[in-house]
Structures are given as C-alpha cells and as structure tokens.
C-alpha cells in the first residue's frame, strides 16, 4: 500500500471514530476505558497521527457498537442520518400536536421546547402574537444562540403600529447555546418601555421610516427579566 493510501485510510478511520464517538455521546476517556486503551492513544488515532492495528480497530468498533467496516465506510454520514431520522420524524409528529408544522423552519424545534417548559400554546395566526397561556394572556417569543450573538432580533419593520401591539404583552426570551437551552426569561411591557420609546422617537425622527430589526441586548434581558427556567433547575412559573 502506498504512503498516500495509508494516510487516506488513517484519516478516514480517524474521522469516522471521532464522528461515531460524538454521536454516541462518549468522551475520549470513556471510549478508551471501554476499549481498555489509553486516552492519549484514542486522541492520536482521532487526529490521524497513529497507525492502528486490526485488533484495535475491532476493539474500538466493538466499544462504539458498530461493525469494524463502519469505521472504513466513506458513506458513514448517510448511515448516521438514516439511523437518527426516525427519531427526528417522531419529534416532528410531536411538534405537530403543539401547532408547529416544521421543526426545521423558524426555530420550530426550539419553540416547541420553550412551549413545553412554560406551559404556553402556539398561536396559529402569525400576524398576531406568538403564544398564549391558559388565562388568555398573549406573549411574544424570542430566542437567541448566545454562542453566535449577544442580542435578540425583534421586527424587520418596526413602527408605531408594531410597538403598540408589543406594549400589550409580555415577552418570553429563550437563551440557547447551540441547541442547548440554558435560560428562559420573561419581561413585561414596563421592562421594555425604554426600547419602545427609543424606537418610536427614531421612527419619527427619520420621517416615518420603519426600523429594520432593532435589537434587545442579551445582558438587558438577564438584568431586567424574571427567570422562568435555568438549565440546572427550573426556578419558577411565568406569573
């Protein structure tokens, strides 16, 4: 076998081992324990820095719960998708029961999680607010991936009509890191009034030009909001 082919094979092994380990939710240390190998050995294998014996390929595959050939399969991504898609389909079926038609559109999957944790129900007419509670109170729902941005989006055509609608309801802000929900806060119209005043003034000062998606800082939400949920412990209800 040529040096190039050996390098390609080693790289393929390293990529598939790392990928399957992550899918299984295993750390390098846990995988090493299952294989009865040293963690640094697993690390060097996953970096493509070490030649690996057939015996160790079999040990790693057994620990990962796959056939050894799966570690050499260039179509492993497709197989992984095939394996997990039935679970995605079940999640979608569950979401439909809560009024969310597509978990991949408009943060549908995240909205479902927020609804279940807060006890809210989605409002189907999107020209209104986003959700409603058992007492008929309506809410705006906002989410942010804190790994990517430090502020919440609002509305792409902010104007006095939209602001008047916002002044009537509480807002629920969900803070994510990737797909992991970390915190949920509630802010009242009084909490958000400084922003409403600022946006109204800007709209009038610019001759009635709609404001494109003014932001609400994540820090402001944490400072002023009532904490409804924390990833370590659900702390209170929304009222």
JSON list of C-alpha atoms in Angstrom, two decimals:
[
{"chain": "A", "resi": 1, "resn": "UNK", "atom": "CA", "xyz": [0.00, 0.00, 0.00]},
{"chain": "A", "resi": 2, "resn": "UNK", "atom": "CA", "xyz": [1.38, 3.41, -0.96]},
{"chain": "A", "resi": 3, "resn": "UNK", "atom": "CA", "xyz": [2.09, 6.09, 1.62]},
{"chain": "A", "resi": 4, "resn": "UNK", "atom": "CA", "xyz": [-0.76, 8.24, 0.25]},
{"chain": "A", "resi": 5, "resn": "UNK", "atom": "CA", "xyz": [-3.26, 5.39, 0.54]},
{"chain": "A", "resi": 6, "resn": "UNK", "atom": "CA", "xyz": [-2.13, 4.68, 4.10]},
{"chain": "A", "resi": 7, "resn": "UNK", "atom": "CA", "xyz": [-2.59, 8.34, 5.02]},
{"chain": "A", "resi": 8, "resn": "UNK", "atom": "CA", "xyz": [-6.06, 8.43, 3.42]},
{"chain": "A", "resi": 9, "resn": "UNK", "atom": "CA", "xyz": [-7.10, 5.28, 5.25]},
{"chain": "A", "resi": 10, "resn": "UNK", "atom": "CA", "xyz": [-5.77, 6.62, 8.55]},
{"chain": "A", "resi": 11, "resn": "UNK", "atom": "CA", "xyz": [-7.65, 9.89, 8.02]},
{"chain": "A", "resi": 12, "resn": "UNK", "atom": "CA", "xyz": [-10.88, 8.05, 7.18]},
{"chain": "A", "resi": 13, "resn": "UNK", "atom": "CA", "xyz": [-10.56, 5.94, 10.32]},
{"chain": "A", "resi": 14, "resn": "UNK", "atom": "CA", "xyz": [-9.87, 8.97, 12.48]},
{"chain": "A", "resi": 15, "resn": "UNK", "atom": "CA", "xyz": [-12.85, 10.91, 11.10]},
{"chain": "A", "resi": 16, "resn": "UNK", "atom": "CA", "xyz": [-15.29, 8.02, 11.48]},
{"chain": "A", "resi": 17, "resn": "UNK", "atom": "CA", "xyz": [-14.15, 7.13, 15.00]},
{"chain": "A", "resi": 18, "resn": "UNK", "atom": "CA", "xyz": [-14.47, 10.74, 16.15]},
{"chain": "A", "resi": 19, "resn": "UNK", "atom": "CA", "xyz": [-17.82, 11.18, 14.43]},
{"chain": "A", "resi": 20, "resn": "UNK", "atom": "CA", "xyz": [-19.39, 8.00, 15.81]},
{"chain": "A", "resi": 21, "resn": "UNK", "atom": "CA", "xyz": [-17.99, 8.67, 19.28]},
{"chain": "A", "resi": 22, "resn": "UNK", "atom": "CA", "xyz": [-19.60, 12.13, 19.30]},
{"chain": "A", "resi": 23, "resn": "UNK", "atom": "CA", "xyz": [-22.92, 10.74, 18.05]},
{"chain": "A", "resi": 24, "resn": "UNK", "atom": "CA", "xyz": [-22.85, 8.17, 20.86]},
{"chain": "A", "resi": 25, "resn": "UNK", "atom": "CA", "xyz": [-22.12, 10.94, 23.36]},
{"chain": "A", "resi": 26, "resn": "UNK", "atom": "CA", "xyz": [-18.87, 9.38, 24.53]},
{"chain": "A", "resi": 27, "resn": "UNK", "atom": "CA", "xyz": [-15.77, 11.24, 25.66]},
{"chain": "A", "resi": 28, "resn": "UNK", "atom": "CA", "xyz": [-12.34, 10.10, 24.51]},
{"chain": "A", "resi": 29, "resn": "UNK", "atom": "CA", "xyz": [-11.67, 8.91, 28.05]},
{"chain": "A", "resi": 30, "resn": "UNK", "atom": "CA", "xyz": [-14.88, 6.85, 28.17]},
{"chain": "A", "resi": 31, "resn": "UNK", "atom": "CA", "xyz": [-14.14, 5.27, 24.80]},
{"chain": "A", "resi": 32, "resn": "UNK", "atom": "CA", "xyz": [-10.60, 4.48, 25.92]},
{"chain": "A", "resi": 33, "resn": "UNK", "atom": "CA", "xyz": [-11.94, 2.77, 29.06]},
{"chain": "A", "resi": 34, "resn": "UNK", "atom": "CA", "xyz": [-14.37, 0.70, 27.00]},
{"chain": "A", "resi": 35, "resn": "UNK", "atom": "CA", "xyz": [-11.56, -0.35, 24.67]},
{"chain": "A", "resi": 36, "resn": "UNK", "atom": "CA", "xyz": [-9.07, -0.82, 27.51]},
{"chain": "A", "resi": 37, "resn": "UNK", "atom": "CA", "xyz": [-6.75, 1.58, 25.72]},
{"chain": "A", "resi": 38, "resn": "UNK", "atom": "CA", "xyz": [-5.10, 4.79, 26.89]},
{"chain": "A", "resi": 39, "resn": "UNK", "atom": "CA", "xyz": [-6.93, 8.08, 26.27]},
{"chain": "A", "resi": 40, "resn": "UNK", "atom": "CA", "xyz": [-3.88, 9.58, 24.59]},
{"chain": "A", "resi": 41, "resn": "UNK", "atom": "CA", "xyz": [-3.92, 6.64, 22.17]},
{"chain": "A", "resi": 42, "resn": "UNK", "atom": "CA", "xyz": [-7.53, 7.38, 21.22]},
{"chain": "A", "resi": 43, "resn": "UNK", "atom": "CA", "xyz": [-6.65, 11.06, 20.84]},
{"chain": "A", "resi": 44, "resn": "UNK", "atom": "CA", "xyz": [-3.75, 10.36, 18.50]},
{"chain": "A", "resi": 45, "resn": "UNK", "atom": "CA", "xyz": [-5.90, 7.95, 16.46]},
{"chain": "A", "resi": 46, "resn": "UNK", "atom": "CA", "xyz": [-8.64, 10.58, 16.10]},
{"chain": "A", "resi": 47, "resn": "UNK", "atom": "CA", "xyz": [-6.05, 13.12, 14.94]},
{"chain": "A", "resi": 48, "resn": "UNK", "atom": "CA", "xyz": [-4.83, 10.69, 12.29]},
{"chain": "A", "resi": 49, "resn": "UNK", "atom": "CA", "xyz": [-1.37, 10.61, 13.85]},
{"chain": "A", "resi": 50, "resn": "UNK", "atom": "CA", "xyz": [-1.11, 6.90, 14.61]},
{"chain": "A", "resi": 51, "resn": "UNK", "atom": "CA", "xyz": [-1.25, 3.69, 12.63]},
{"chain": "A", "resi": 52, "resn": "UNK", "atom": "CA", "xyz": [-3.83, 1.39, 14.17]},
{"chain": "A", "resi": 53, "resn": "UNK", "atom": "CA", "xyz": [-3.76, -2.39, 14.27]},
{"chain": "A", "resi": 54, "resn": "UNK", "atom": "CA", "xyz": [-6.65, -4.54, 13.09]},
{"chain": "A", "resi": 55, "resn": "UNK", "atom": "CA", "xyz": [-7.06, -5.76, 16.67]},
{"chain": "A", "resi": 56, "resn": "UNK", "atom": "CA", "xyz": [-7.52, -2.21, 17.94]},
{"chain": "A", "resi": 57, "resn": "UNK", "atom": "CA", "xyz": [-9.89, -1.34, 15.08]},
{"chain": "A", "resi": 58, "resn": "UNK", "atom": "CA", "xyz": [-12.06, -4.24, 16.24]},
{"chain": "A", "resi": 59, "resn": "UNK", "atom": "CA", "xyz": [-11.84, -3.17, 19.89]},
{"chain": "A", "resi": 60, "resn": "UNK", "atom": "CA", "xyz": [-12.83, 0.41, 19.08]},
{"chain": "A", "resi": 61, "resn": "UNK", "atom": "CA", "xyz": [-15.65, -0.69, 16.77]},
{"chain": "A", "resi": 62, "resn": "UNK", "atom": "CA", "xyz": [-17.00, -3.03, 19.45]},
{"chain": "A", "resi": 63, "resn": "UNK", "atom": "CA", "xyz": [-16.90, -0.25, 22.04]},
{"chain": "A", "resi": 64, "resn": "UNK", "atom": "CA", "xyz": [-18.77, 2.06, 19.65]},
{"chain": "A", "resi": 65, "resn": "UNK", "atom": "CA", "xyz": [-21.36, -0.63, 18.90]},
{"chain": "A", "resi": 66, "resn": "UNK", "atom": "CA", "xyz": [-20.65, -0.78, 15.16]},
{"chain": "A", "resi": 67, "resn": "UNK", "atom": "CA", "xyz": [-19.10, -3.22, 12.73]},
{"chain": "A", "resi": 68, "resn": "UNK", "atom": "CA", "xyz": [-15.39, -2.65, 12.05]},
{"chain": "A", "resi": 69, "resn": "UNK", "atom": "CA", "xyz": [-16.25, -1.95, 8.41]},
{"chain": "A", "resi": 70, "resn": "UNK", "atom": "CA", "xyz": [-18.30, 1.06, 9.55]},
{"chain": "A", "resi": 71, "resn": "UNK", "atom": "CA", "xyz": [-15.05, 2.74, 10.53]},
{"chain": "A", "resi": 72, "resn": "UNK", "atom": "CA", "xyz": [-13.87, 2.46, 6.92]},
{"chain": "A", "resi": 73, "resn": "UNK", "atom": "CA", "xyz": [-17.15, 3.46, 5.31]},
{"chain": "A", "resi": 74, "resn": "UNK", "atom": "CA", "xyz": [-16.98, 6.73, 3.40]},
{"chain": "A", "resi": 75, "resn": "UNK", "atom": "CA", "xyz": [-20.80, 6.92, 3.47]},
{"chain": "A", "resi": 76, "resn": "UNK", "atom": "CA", "xyz": [-20.96, 6.93, 7.25]},
{"chain": "A", "resi": 77, "resn": "UNK", "atom": "CA", "xyz": [-22.70, 10.32, 7.27]},
{"chain": "A", "resi": 78, "resn": "UNK", "atom": "CA", "xyz": [-25.56, 8.93, 5.22]},
{"chain": "A", "resi": 79, "resn": "UNK", "atom": "CA", "xyz": [-25.90, 5.93, 7.52]},
{"chain": "A", "resi": 80, "resn": "UNK", "atom": "CA", "xyz": [-25.88, 8.17, 10.60]},
{"chain": "A", "resi": 81, "resn": "UNK", "atom": "CA", "xyz": [-28.65, 10.29, 9.09]},
{"chain": "A", "resi": 82, "resn": "UNK", "atom": "CA", "xyz": [-30.66, 7.17, 8.28]},
{"chain": "A", "resi": 83, "resn": "UNK", "atom": "CA", "xyz": [-30.25, 5.95, 11.87]},
{"chain": "A", "resi": 84, "resn": "UNK", "atom": "CA", "xyz": [-31.32, 9.18, 13.55]},
{"chain": "A", "resi": 85, "resn": "UNK", "atom": "CA", "xyz": [-34.04, 10.28, 11.13]},
{"chain": "A", "resi": 86, "resn": "UNK", "atom": "CA", "xyz": [-36.79, 8.09, 12.67]},
{"chain": "A", "resi": 87, "resn": "UNK", "atom": "CA", "xyz": [-36.23, 10.00, 15.92]},
{"chain": "A", "resi": 88, "resn": "UNK", "atom": "CA", "xyz": [-36.39, 13.32, 14.08]},
{"chain": "A", "resi": 89, "resn": "UNK", "atom": "CA", "xyz": [-39.65, 12.19, 12.49]},
{"chain": "A", "resi": 90, "resn": "UNK", "atom": "CA", "xyz": [-41.10, 11.37, 15.92]},
{"chain": "A", "resi": 91, "resn": "UNK", "atom": "CA", "xyz": [-40.07, 14.80, 17.15]},
{"chain": "A", "resi": 92, "resn": "UNK", "atom": "CA", "xyz": [-41.86, 16.37, 14.19]},
{"chain": "A", "resi": 93, "resn": "UNK", "atom": "CA", "xyz": [-45.01, 14.34, 14.88]},
{"chain": "A", "resi": 94, "resn": "UNK", "atom": "CA", "xyz": [-44.86, 15.50, 18.49]},
{"chain": "A", "resi": 95, "resn": "UNK", "atom": "CA", "xyz": [-44.38, 19.12, 17.36]},
{"chain": "A", "resi": 96, "resn": "UNK", "atom": "CA", "xyz": [-47.46, 18.99, 15.11]},
{"chain": "A", "resi": 97, "resn": "UNK", "atom": "CA", "xyz": [-49.58, 18.17, 18.16]},
{"chain": "A", "resi": 98, "resn": "UNK", "atom": "CA", "xyz": [-48.44, 21.50, 19.59]},
{"chain": "A", "resi": 99, "resn": "UNK", "atom": "CA", "xyz": [-49.15, 23.52, 16.45]},
{"chain": "A", "resi": 100, "resn": "UNK", "atom": "CA", "xyz": [-45.64, 23.53, 14.97]},
{"chain": "A", "resi": 101, "resn": "UNK", "atom": "CA", "xyz": [-45.72, 22.27, 11.39]},
{"chain": "A", "resi": 102, "resn": "UNK", "atom": "CA", "xyz": [-41.98, 22.23, 10.68]},
{"chain": "A", "resi": 103, "resn": "UNK", "atom": "CA", "xyz": [-39.28, 21.89, 13.34]},
{"chain": "A", "resi": 104, "resn": "UNK", "atom": "CA", "xyz": [-36.64, 22.99, 10.82]},
{"chain": "A", "resi": 105, "resn": "UNK", "atom": "CA", "xyz": [-38.38, 26.26, 9.94]},
{"chain": "A", "resi": 106, "resn": "UNK", "atom": "CA", "xyz": [-38.41, 29.45, 12.03]},
{"chain": "A", "resi": 107, "resn": "UNK", "atom": "CA", "xyz": [-36.75, 27.73, 15.01]},
{"chain": "A", "resi": 108, "resn": "UNK", "atom": "CA", "xyz": [-39.71, 25.36, 15.28]},
{"chain": "A", "resi": 109, "resn": "UNK", "atom": "CA", "xyz": [-37.81, 22.77, 17.30]},
{"chain": "A", "resi": 110, "resn": "UNK", "atom": "CA", "xyz": [-36.65, 25.35, 19.83]},
{"chain": "A", "resi": 111, "resn": "UNK", "atom": "CA", "xyz": [-40.10, 26.94, 20.08]},
{"chain": "A", "resi": 112, "resn": "UNK", "atom": "CA", "xyz": [-41.58, 23.54, 20.94]},
{"chain": "A", "resi": 113, "resn": "UNK", "atom": "CA", "xyz": [-39.14, 23.17, 23.83]},
{"chain": "A", "resi": 114, "resn": "UNK", "atom": "CA", "xyz": [-39.97, 26.64, 25.15]},
{"chain": "A", "resi": 115, "resn": "UNK", "atom": "CA", "xyz": [-43.72, 25.96, 24.90]},
{"chain": "A", "resi": 116, "resn": "UNK", "atom": "CA", "xyz": [-43.43, 22.73, 26.88]},
{"chain": "A", "resi": 117, "resn": "UNK", "atom": "CA", "xyz": [-41.32, 24.32, 29.62]},
{"chain": "A", "resi": 118, "resn": "UNK", "atom": "CA", "xyz": [-43.51, 27.41, 30.02]},
{"chain": "A", "resi": 119, "resn": "UNK", "atom": "CA", "xyz": [-46.92, 25.81, 29.51]},
{"chain": "A", "resi": 120, "resn": "UNK", "atom": "CA", "xyz": [-47.73, 28.17, 26.64]},
{"chain": "A", "resi": 121, "resn": "UNK", "atom": "CA", "xyz": [-49.62, 27.29, 23.46]},
{"chain": "A", "resi": 122, "resn": "UNK", "atom": "CA", "xyz": [-48.66, 28.46, 19.98]},
{"chain": "A", "resi": 123, "resn": "UNK", "atom": "CA", "xyz": [-50.97, 30.95, 18.26]},
{"chain": "A", "resi": 124, "resn": "UNK", "atom": "CA", "xyz": [-51.58, 29.87, 14.65]},
{"chain": "A", "resi": 125, "resn": "UNK", "atom": "CA", "xyz": [-52.22, 33.38, 13.29]},
{"chain": "A", "resi": 126, "resn": "UNK", "atom": "CA", "xyz": [-48.68, 34.77, 12.99]},
{"chain": "A", "resi": 127, "resn": "UNK", "atom": "CA", "xyz": [-49.91, 38.31, 12.28]},
{"chain": "A", "resi": 128, "resn": "UNK", "atom": "CA", "xyz": [-50.74, 38.42, 15.98]},
{"chain": "A", "resi": 129, "resn": "UNK", "atom": "CA", "xyz": [-48.51, 37.48, 18.90]},
{"chain": "A", "resi": 130, "resn": "UNK", "atom": "CA", "xyz": [-46.71, 34.16, 19.17]},
{"chain": "A", "resi": 131, "resn": "UNK", "atom": "CA", "xyz": [-48.22, 32.27, 22.10]},
{"chain": "A", "resi": 132, "resn": "UNK", "atom": "CA", "xyz": [-51.00, 32.26, 24.69]},
{"chain": "A", "resi": 133, "resn": "UNK", "atom": "CA", "xyz": [-51.38, 30.88, 28.22]},
{"chain": "A", "resi": 134, "resn": "UNK", "atom": "CA", "xyz": [-54.33, 29.18, 29.88]},
{"chain": "A", "resi": 135, "resn": "UNK", "atom": "CA", "xyz": [-55.67, 32.55, 31.07]},
{"chain": "A", "resi": 136, "resn": "UNK", "atom": "CA", "xyz": [-55.77, 34.07, 27.59]},
{"chain": "A", "resi": 137, "resn": "UNK", "atom": "CA", "xyz": [-52.66, 36.22, 28.04]},
{"chain": "A", "resi": 138, "resn": "UNK", "atom": "CA", "xyz": [-50.62, 36.51, 24.86]},
{"chain": "A", "resi": 139, "resn": "UNK", "atom": "CA", "xyz": [-46.82, 36.55, 24.58]},
{"chain": "A", "resi": 140, "resn": "UNK", "atom": "CA", "xyz": [-44.06, 37.36, 22.16]},
{"chain": "A", "resi": 141, "resn": "UNK", "atom": "CA", "xyz": [-41.44, 34.59, 21.95]},
{"chain": "A", "resi": 142, "resn": "UNK", "atom": "CA", "xyz": [-37.81, 35.33, 21.16]},
{"chain": "A", "resi": 143, "resn": "UNK", "atom": "CA", "xyz": [-34.75, 33.10, 21.14]},
{"chain": "A", "resi": 144, "resn": "UNK", "atom": "CA", "xyz": [-31.04, 33.61, 20.65]},
{"chain": "A", "resi": 145, "resn": "UNK", "atom": "CA", "xyz": [-27.98, 31.42, 20.22]},
{"chain": "A", "resi": 146, "resn": "UNK", "atom": "CA", "xyz": [-25.61, 33.06, 22.68]},
{"chain": "A", "resi": 147, "resn": "UNK", "atom": "CA", "xyz": [-22.64, 31.39, 21.00]},
{"chain": "A", "resi": 148, "resn": "UNK", "atom": "CA", "xyz": [-23.31, 33.45, 17.87]},
{"chain": "A", "resi": 149, "resn": "UNK", "atom": "CA", "xyz": [-24.81, 36.75, 19.01]},
{"chain": "A", "resi": 150, "resn": "UNK", "atom": "CA", "xyz": [-25.44, 38.76, 22.17]},
{"chain": "A", "resi": 151, "resn": "UNK", "atom": "CA", "xyz": [-28.76, 40.37, 21.25]},
{"chain": "A", "resi": 152, "resn": "UNK", "atom": "CA", "xyz": [-32.31, 39.39, 20.33]},
{"chain": "A", "resi": 153, "resn": "UNK", "atom": "CA", "xyz": [-33.89, 40.26, 17.00]},
{"chain": "A", "resi": 154, "resn": "UNK", "atom": "CA", "xyz": [-37.31, 41.94, 17.03]},
{"chain": "A", "resi": 155, "resn": "UNK", "atom": "CA", "xyz": [-39.14, 43.00, 13.85]},
{"chain": "A", "resi": 156, "resn": "UNK", "atom": "CA", "xyz": [-37.90, 43.90, 10.38]},
{"chain": "A", "resi": 157, "resn": "UNK", "atom": "CA", "xyz": [-40.41, 46.74, 10.01]},
{"chain": "A", "resi": 158, "resn": "UNK", "atom": "CA", "xyz": [-40.57, 48.28, 13.46]},
{"chain": "A", "resi": 159, "resn": "UNK", "atom": "CA", "xyz": [-43.07, 51.15, 13.55]},
{"chain": "A", "resi": 160, "resn": "UNK", "atom": "CA", "xyz": [-45.66, 52.64, 15.96]},
{"chain": "A", "resi": 161, "resn": "UNK", "atom": "CA", "xyz": [-48.29, 50.06, 14.98]},
{"chain": "A", "resi": 162, "resn": "UNK", "atom": "CA", "xyz": [-45.99, 47.16, 15.85]},
{"chain": "A", "resi": 163, "resn": "UNK", "atom": "CA", "xyz": [-44.83, 48.90, 19.03]},
{"chain": "A", "resi": 164, "resn": "UNK", "atom": "CA", "xyz": [-48.45, 49.40, 20.13]},
{"chain": "A", "resi": 165, "resn": "UNK", "atom": "CA", "xyz": [-49.01, 45.66, 19.73]},
{"chain": "A", "resi": 166, "resn": "UNK", "atom": "CA", "xyz": [-45.85, 44.88, 21.71]},
{"chain": "A", "resi": 167, "resn": "UNK", "atom": "CA", "xyz": [-46.88, 47.18, 24.56]},
{"chain": "A", "resi": 168, "resn": "UNK", "atom": "CA", "xyz": [-49.86, 44.93, 25.31]},
{"chain": "A", "resi": 169, "resn": "UNK", "atom": "CA", "xyz": [-47.99, 41.70, 26.02]},
{"chain": "A", "resi": 170, "resn": "UNK", "atom": "CA", "xyz": [-45.13, 40.18, 27.99]},
{"chain": "A", "resi": 171, "resn": "UNK", "atom": "CA", "xyz": [-42.14, 38.80, 26.12]},
{"chain": "A", "resi": 172, "resn": "UNK", "atom": "CA", "xyz": [-40.52, 35.42, 26.73]},
{"chain": "A", "resi": 173, "resn": "UNK", "atom": "CA", "xyz": [-36.82, 35.25, 25.86]},
{"chain": "A", "resi": 174, "resn": "UNK", "atom": "CA", "xyz": [-35.07, 31.87, 25.45]},
{"chain": "A", "resi": 175, "resn": "UNK", "atom": "CA", "xyz": [-31.28, 31.76, 25.60]},
{"chain": "A", "resi": 176, "resn": "UNK", "atom": "CA", "xyz": [-29.59, 28.87, 23.81]},
{"chain": "A", "resi": 177, "resn": "UNK", "atom": "CA", "xyz": [-26.01, 27.77, 23.34]},
{"chain": "A", "resi": 178, "resn": "UNK", "atom": "CA", "xyz": [-26.21, 25.88, 20.08]},
{"chain": "A", "resi": 179, "resn": "UNK", "atom": "CA", "xyz": [-29.20, 23.59, 20.56]},
{"chain": "A", "resi": 180, "resn": "UNK", "atom": "CA", "xyz": [-28.92, 23.53, 24.36]},
{"chain": "A", "resi": 181, "resn": "UNK", "atom": "CA", "xyz": [-31.49, 25.66, 26.18]},
{"chain": "A", "resi": 182, "resn": "UNK", "atom": "CA", "xyz": [-29.82, 27.50, 29.06]},
{"chain": "A", "resi": 183, "resn": "UNK", "atom": "CA", "xyz": [-32.30, 30.07, 30.38]},
{"chain": "A", "resi": 184, "resn": "UNK", "atom": "CA", "xyz": [-35.78, 31.50, 29.83]},
{"chain": "A", "resi": 185, "resn": "UNK", "atom": "CA", "xyz": [-36.75, 35.00, 30.99]},
{"chain": "A", "resi": 186, "resn": "UNK", "atom": "CA", "xyz": [-39.97, 37.00, 30.99]},
{"chain": "A", "resi": 187, "resn": "UNK", "atom": "CA", "xyz": [-40.02, 40.77, 30.50]},
{"chain": "A", "resi": 188, "resn": "UNK", "atom": "CA", "xyz": [-43.12, 42.93, 30.93]},
{"chain": "A", "resi": 189, "resn": "UNK", "atom": "CA", "xyz": [-44.12, 45.93, 28.78]},
{"chain": "A", "resi": 190, "resn": "UNK", "atom": "CA", "xyz": [-42.78, 48.15, 31.57]},
{"chain": "A", "resi": 191, "resn": "UNK", "atom": "CA", "xyz": [-39.41, 46.40, 31.37]},
{"chain": "A", "resi": 192, "resn": "UNK", "atom": "CA", "xyz": [-39.25, 47.02, 27.62]},
{"chain": "A", "resi": 193, "resn": "UNK", "atom": "CA", "xyz": [-40.69, 50.54, 27.61]},
{"chain": "A", "resi": 194, "resn": "UNK", "atom": "CA", "xyz": [-37.25, 52.24, 27.28]},
{"chain": "A", "resi": 195, "resn": "UNK", "atom": "CA", "xyz": [-36.79, 50.46, 23.96]},
{"chain": "A", "resi": 196, "resn": "UNK", "atom": "CA", "xyz": [-40.29, 51.29, 22.76]},
{"chain": "A", "resi": 197, "resn": "UNK", "atom": "CA", "xyz": [-39.69, 54.98, 23.49]},
{"chain": "A", "resi": 198, "resn": "UNK", "atom": "CA", "xyz": [-36.34, 54.91, 21.68]},
{"chain": "A", "resi": 199, "resn": "UNK", "atom": "CA", "xyz": [-37.76, 53.13, 18.63]},
{"chain": "A", "resi": 200, "resn": "UNK", "atom": "CA", "xyz": [-40.75, 55.45, 18.39]},
{"chain": "A", "resi": 201, "resn": "UNK", "atom": "CA", "xyz": [-38.52, 58.51, 18.56]},
{"chain": "A", "resi": 202, "resn": "UNK", "atom": "CA", "xyz": [-36.21, 57.13, 15.87]},
{"chain": "A", "resi": 203, "resn": "UNK", "atom": "CA", "xyz": [-39.19, 56.32, 13.63]},
{"chain": "A", "resi": 204, "resn": "UNK", "atom": "CA", "xyz": [-40.50, 59.89, 13.88]},
{"chain": "A", "resi": 205, "resn": "UNK", "atom": "CA", "xyz": [-37.02, 61.46, 13.60]},
{"chain": "A", "resi": 206, "resn": "UNK", "atom": "CA", "xyz": [-36.39, 59.61, 10.33]},
{"chain": "A", "resi": 207, "resn": "UNK", "atom": "CA", "xyz": [-39.63, 60.75, 8.75]},
{"chain": "A", "resi": 208, "resn": "UNK", "atom": "CA", "xyz": [-41.70, 57.67, 9.47]},
{"chain": "A", "resi": 209, "resn": "UNK", "atom": "CA", "xyz": [-39.21, 55.16, 8.08]},
{"chain": "A", "resi": 210, "resn": "UNK", "atom": "CA", "xyz": [-39.65, 51.68, 9.52]},
{"chain": "A", "resi": 211, "resn": "UNK", "atom": "CA", "xyz": [-36.69, 50.48, 11.60]},
{"chain": "A", "resi": 212, "resn": "UNK", "atom": "CA", "xyz": [-35.05, 47.30, 10.37]},
{"chain": "A", "resi": 213, "resn": "UNK", "atom": "CA", "xyz": [-34.89, 44.77, 13.20]},
{"chain": "A", "resi": 214, "resn": "UNK", "atom": "CA", "xyz": [-33.74, 46.78, 16.23]},
{"chain": "A", "resi": 215, "resn": "UNK", "atom": "CA", "xyz": [-32.07, 44.60, 18.84]},
{"chain": "A", "resi": 216, "resn": "UNK", "atom": "CA", "xyz": [-32.56, 43.94, 22.55]},
{"chain": "A", "resi": 217, "resn": "UNK", "atom": "CA", "xyz": [-29.26, 43.09, 24.28]},
{"chain": "A", "resi": 218, "resn": "UNK", "atom": "CA", "xyz": [-28.91, 39.73, 25.98]},
{"chain": "A", "resi": 219, "resn": "UNK", "atom": "CA", "xyz": [-27.42, 41.45, 29.03]},
{"chain": "A", "resi": 220, "resn": "UNK", "atom": "CA", "xyz": [-30.52, 43.66, 29.40]},
{"chain": "A", "resi": 221, "resn": "UNK", "atom": "CA", "xyz": [-32.78, 40.61, 29.33]},
{"chain": "A", "resi": 222, "resn": "UNK", "atom": "CA", "xyz": [-30.74, 38.90, 32.02]},
{"chain": "A", "resi": 223, "resn": "UNK", "atom": "CA", "xyz": [-30.57, 42.04, 34.16]},
{"chain": "A", "resi": 224, "resn": "UNK", "atom": "CA", "xyz": [-34.25, 43.04, 33.94]},
{"chain": "A", "resi": 225, "resn": "UNK", "atom": "CA", "xyz": [-36.10, 39.81, 33.24]},
{"chain": "A", "resi": 226, "resn": "UNK", "atom": "CA", "xyz": [-37.79, 37.35, 35.57]},
{"chain": "A", "resi": 227, "resn": "UNK", "atom": "CA", "xyz": [-36.06, 33.99, 35.35]},
{"chain": "A", "resi": 228, "resn": "UNK", "atom": "CA", "xyz": [-38.53, 31.27, 34.36]},
{"chain": "A", "resi": 229, "resn": "UNK", "atom": "CA", "xyz": [-36.11, 28.44, 33.65]},
{"chain": "A", "resi": 230, "resn": "UNK", "atom": "CA", "xyz": [-32.45, 27.59, 34.11]},
{"chain": "A", "resi": 231, "resn": "UNK", "atom": "CA", "xyz": [-30.77, 24.51, 32.68]},
{"chain": "A", "resi": 232, "resn": "UNK", "atom": "CA", "xyz": [-29.64, 23.44, 36.15]},
{"chain": "A", "resi": 233, "resn": "UNK", "atom": "CA", "xyz": [-33.04, 23.88, 37.80]},
{"chain": "A", "resi": 234, "resn": "UNK", "atom": "CA", "xyz": [-36.48, 25.13, 36.83]},
{"chain": "A", "resi": 235, "resn": "UNK", "atom": "CA", "xyz": [-36.88, 28.03, 39.22]},
{"chain": "A", "resi": 236, "resn": "UNK", "atom": "CA", "xyz": [-40.40, 29.46, 38.96]},
{"chain": "A", "resi": 237, "resn": "UNK", "atom": "CA", "xyz": [-43.53, 29.82, 36.88]},
{"chain": "A", "resi": 238, "resn": "UNK", "atom": "CA", "xyz": [-44.18, 32.66, 34.43]},
{"chain": "A", "resi": 239, "resn": "UNK", "atom": "CA", "xyz": [-46.70, 34.63, 36.51]}
]
